[in-house]
GROMACS .gro file of C-alpha atoms in nm:
model
  176
    1MET     CA    1  11.845   8.385   8.403
    2GLU     CA    2  11.746   8.264   8.751
    3GLU     CA    3  11.751   8.505   9.048
    4LYS     CA    4  12.030   8.320   9.231
    5GLU     CA    5  12.252   8.334   8.924
    6LEU     CA    6  12.180   8.705   8.878
    7ILE     CA    7  12.259   8.769   9.244
    8GLN     CA    8  12.592   8.588   9.222
    9LYS     CA    9  12.689   8.781   8.910
   10ALA     CA   10  12.580   9.110   9.069
   11LYS     CA   11  12.784   9.036   9.381
   12ASN     CA   12  13.083   8.974   9.153
   13GLY     CA   13  13.045   9.319   8.999
   14ASN     CA   14  12.826   9.248   8.696
   15LYS     CA   15  12.627   9.572   8.658
   16GLN     CA   16  12.391   9.426   8.401
   17ALA     CA   17  12.288   9.146   8.640
   18LEU     CA   18  12.232   9.397   8.920
   19ASN     CA   19  12.027   9.615   8.687
   20GLU     CA   20  11.815   9.313   8.588
   21LEU     CA   21  11.747   9.232   8.956
   22LEU     CA   22  11.645   9.591   9.025
   23VAL     CA   23  11.421   9.609   8.718
   24GLN     CA   24  11.251   9.279   8.810
   25ASN     CA   25  11.176   9.403   9.163
   26TYR     CA   26  11.109   9.773   9.100
   27ASN     CA   27  10.728   9.751   9.088
   28ILE     CA   28  10.716   9.550   9.410
   29LEU     CA   29  10.940   9.806   9.579
   30VAL     CA   30  10.747  10.112   9.460
   31GLY     CA   31  10.410   9.952   9.541
   32TYR     CA   32  10.530   9.875   9.893
   33CYS     CA   33  10.662  10.228   9.939
   34ILE     CA   34  10.332  10.380   9.820
   35LYS     CA   35  10.134  10.163  10.059
   36MET     CA   36  10.367  10.247  10.348
   37THR     CA   37  10.379  10.622  10.294
   38GLY     CA   38  10.045  10.697  10.131
   39ASN     CA   39  10.232  10.952   9.922
   40PRO     CA   40  10.344  10.868   9.565
   41ALA     CA   41  10.616  11.135   9.553
   42LEU     CA   42  10.764  11.029   9.887
   43ALA     CA   43  10.734  10.666   9.778
   44GLN     CA   44  10.941  10.736   9.465
   45ASP     CA   45  11.208  10.907   9.677
   46MET     CA   46  11.213  10.614   9.919
   47ALA     CA   47  11.235  10.365   9.633
   48HIS     CA   48  11.527  10.554   9.477
   49ASP     CA   49  11.708  10.573   9.813
   50THR     CA   50  11.649  10.201   9.856
   51ILE     CA   51  11.790  10.124   9.512
   52LEU     CA   52  12.096  10.338   9.580
   53LYS     CA   53  12.160  10.156   9.909
   54ALA     CA   54  12.109   9.821   9.738
   55ILE     CA   55  12.363   9.912   9.469
   56LEU     CA   56  12.617  10.029   9.727
   57ASN     CA   57  12.566   9.723   9.950
   58ILE     CA   58  12.511   9.440   9.701
   59SER     CA   59  12.829   9.272   9.824
   60LYS     CA   60  12.668   9.241  10.170
   61PHE     CA   61  12.352   9.076  10.038
   62ASN     CA   62  12.281   8.733  10.186
   63PRO     CA   63  12.137   8.515   9.906
   64GLU     CA   64  11.949   8.298  10.158
   65VAL     CA   65  11.657   8.542  10.125
   66LYS     CA   66  11.485   8.665   9.812
   67PHE     CA   67  11.622   8.982   9.658
   68SER     CA   68  11.279   9.147   9.692
   69THR     CA   69  11.279   9.066  10.065
   70TRP     CA   70  11.614   9.241  10.102
   71LEU     CA   71  11.490   9.546   9.909
   72LEU     CA   72  11.177   9.570  10.125
   73LYS     CA   73  11.390   9.547  10.440
   74ILE     CA   74  11.602   9.838  10.317
   75ALA     CA   75  11.286  10.033  10.229
   76THR     CA   76  11.137   9.961  10.572
   77ASN     CA   77  11.453  10.088  10.741
   78ASN     CA   78  11.452  10.398  10.518
   79TYR     CA   79  11.092  10.467  10.617
   80LYS     CA   80  11.172  10.415  10.985
   81ASP     CA   81  11.456  10.669  10.953
   82TYR     CA   82  11.224  10.908  10.769
   83LEU     CA   83  10.963  10.886  11.047
   84ARG     CA   84  11.227  10.960  11.310
   85LYS     CA   85  11.342  11.263  11.114
   86TYR     CA   86  10.999  11.403  11.016
   87LYS     CA   87  10.752  11.302  11.285
   88ASN     CA   88  10.481  11.561  11.213
   89ILE     CA   89  10.447  11.535  10.836
   90ASP     CA   90  10.092  11.500  10.703
   91PHE     CA   91  10.062  11.245  10.426
   92ILE     CA   92   9.847  11.306  10.121
   93GLU     CA   93   9.613  11.039   9.996
   94GLU     CA   94   9.665  10.860   9.669
   95ILE     CA   95   9.363  10.797   9.447
   96ILE     CA   96   9.412  10.550   9.167
   97ALA     CA   97   9.198  10.613   8.862
   98ASN     CA   98   9.138  10.318   8.636
   99LYS     CA   99   9.013  10.444   8.302
  100GLU     CA  100   8.928  10.097   8.170
  101GLU     CA  101   8.640  10.049   8.417
  102ASP     CA  102   8.319  10.247   8.416
  103ILE     CA  103   8.320  10.570   8.616
  104GLU     CA  104   8.083  10.452   8.890
  105LYS     CA  105   8.283  10.138   8.961
  106THR     CA  106   8.607  10.337   8.953
  107ALA     CA  107   8.465  10.592   9.198
  108ILE     CA  108   8.356  10.317   9.439
  109THR     CA  109   8.691  10.141   9.410
  110ASN     CA  110   8.878  10.468   9.470
  111ILE     CA  111   8.664  10.548   9.775
  112GLN     CA  112   8.722  10.199   9.917
  113TYR     CA  113   9.096  10.217   9.844
  114SER     CA  114   9.114  10.565   9.990
  115GLU     CA  115   8.929  10.454  10.305
  116VAL     CA  116   9.153  10.151  10.355
  117MET     CA  117   9.466  10.363  10.295
  118ASP     CA  118   9.335  10.618  10.545
  119ILE     CA  119   9.293  10.345  10.807
  120LEU     CA  120   9.633  10.191  10.725
  121MET     CA  121   9.804  10.530  10.756
  122LYS     CA  122   9.670  10.564  11.111
  123LEU     CA  123   9.834  10.238  11.219
  124SER     CA  124  10.187  10.244  11.355
  125TYR     CA  125  10.440  10.183  11.080
  126GLU     CA  126  10.525   9.844  11.235
  127LYS     CA  127  10.166   9.720  11.213
  128ARG     CA  128  10.115   9.878  10.871
  129ALA     CA  129  10.431   9.718  10.730
  130VAL     CA  130  10.341   9.372  10.863
  131PHE     CA  131   9.985   9.401  10.727
  132ILE     CA  132  10.103   9.518  10.383
  133LEU     CA  133  10.376   9.256  10.355
  134LYS     CA  134  10.136   8.976  10.453
  135HIS     CA  135   9.816   9.076  10.274
  136TYR     CA  136   9.937   9.271   9.971
  137TYR     CA  137  10.254   9.075   9.897
  138GLY     CA  138  10.186   8.734  10.054
  139TYR     CA  139  10.510   8.710  10.251
  140LYS     CA  140  10.536   8.435  10.511
  141TYR     CA  141  10.579   8.521  10.880
  142GLN     CA  142  10.947   8.422  10.875
  143GLU     CA  143  11.018   8.649  10.577
  144ILE     CA  144  10.836   8.940  10.741
  145ALA     CA  145  11.035   8.881  11.061
  146LYS     CA  146  11.358   8.915  10.860
  147ILE     CA  147  11.239   9.231  10.686
  148MET     CA  148  11.118   9.388  11.011
  149ASN     CA  149  11.412   9.260  11.216
  150CYS     CA  150  11.193   9.110  11.489
  151PRO     CA  151  11.080   8.767  11.612
  152VAL     CA  152  10.805   8.575  11.432
  153GLY     CA  153  10.585   8.603  11.742
  154THR     CA  154  10.606   8.981  11.721
  155VAL     CA  155  10.503   8.966  11.355
  156ARG     CA  156  10.200   8.754  11.444
  157SER     CA  157  10.106   8.990  11.727
  158ARG     CA  158  10.143   9.302  11.511
  159LEU     CA  159   9.937   9.146  11.234
  160HIS     CA  160   9.664   9.038  11.475
  161ASN     CA  161   9.650   9.385  11.631
  162ALA     CA  162   9.654   9.557  11.290
  163ILE     CA  163   9.360   9.349  11.168
  164LYS     CA  164   9.175   9.411  11.493
  165GLU     CA  165   9.228   9.789  11.460
  166ILE     CA  166   9.128   9.791  11.092
  167MET     CA  167   8.810   9.592  11.159
  168SER     CA  168   8.722   9.812  11.455
  169GLU     CA  169   8.771  10.129  11.248
  170LEU     CA  170   8.568   9.989  10.956
  171GLU     CA  171   8.286   9.898  11.194
  172ARG     CA  172   8.300  10.246  11.350
  173ARG     CA  173   8.288  10.417  11.009
  174ASN     CA  174   7.995  10.207  10.889
  175ALA     CA  175   7.794  10.260  11.210
  176PHE     CA  176   7.494  10.486  11.174
   0.00000   0.00000   0.00000
């Protein structure tokens, strides 16, 4: 069944259609939350809060945007609220172990991932969200603007500044 058809059925109270939409978009949501928070446990909590809000507010969903875009907007707002509430929380790093690759390659990949996540976590959440949405998920500027609730020009500026900060930090870390 096509997404638009599932959305219409979900808006009309079809729980199975809503469940299908949530299942189809769950990995995108959790991946985004992990990249935003840098903490898998917090990411799961944020994803569950996002799903709950989506279930409660499905009737308000505007089908002009993709369902995943709407979920990521809810998750972004949840994270913004979380940051306001807990400003001084230290985030733990996530290290992904891939057992199918050889140990040396996995170690290098984990170090690179860990370093990039460390740099991303030091960016403001606005810059981090724009960077993740653009480079990890391939969203267009207009879609990111809707998720972040800001003008397209602001999205472009935040992305430019995020890349500039990341490159600067990578150069600094690799300097001898």
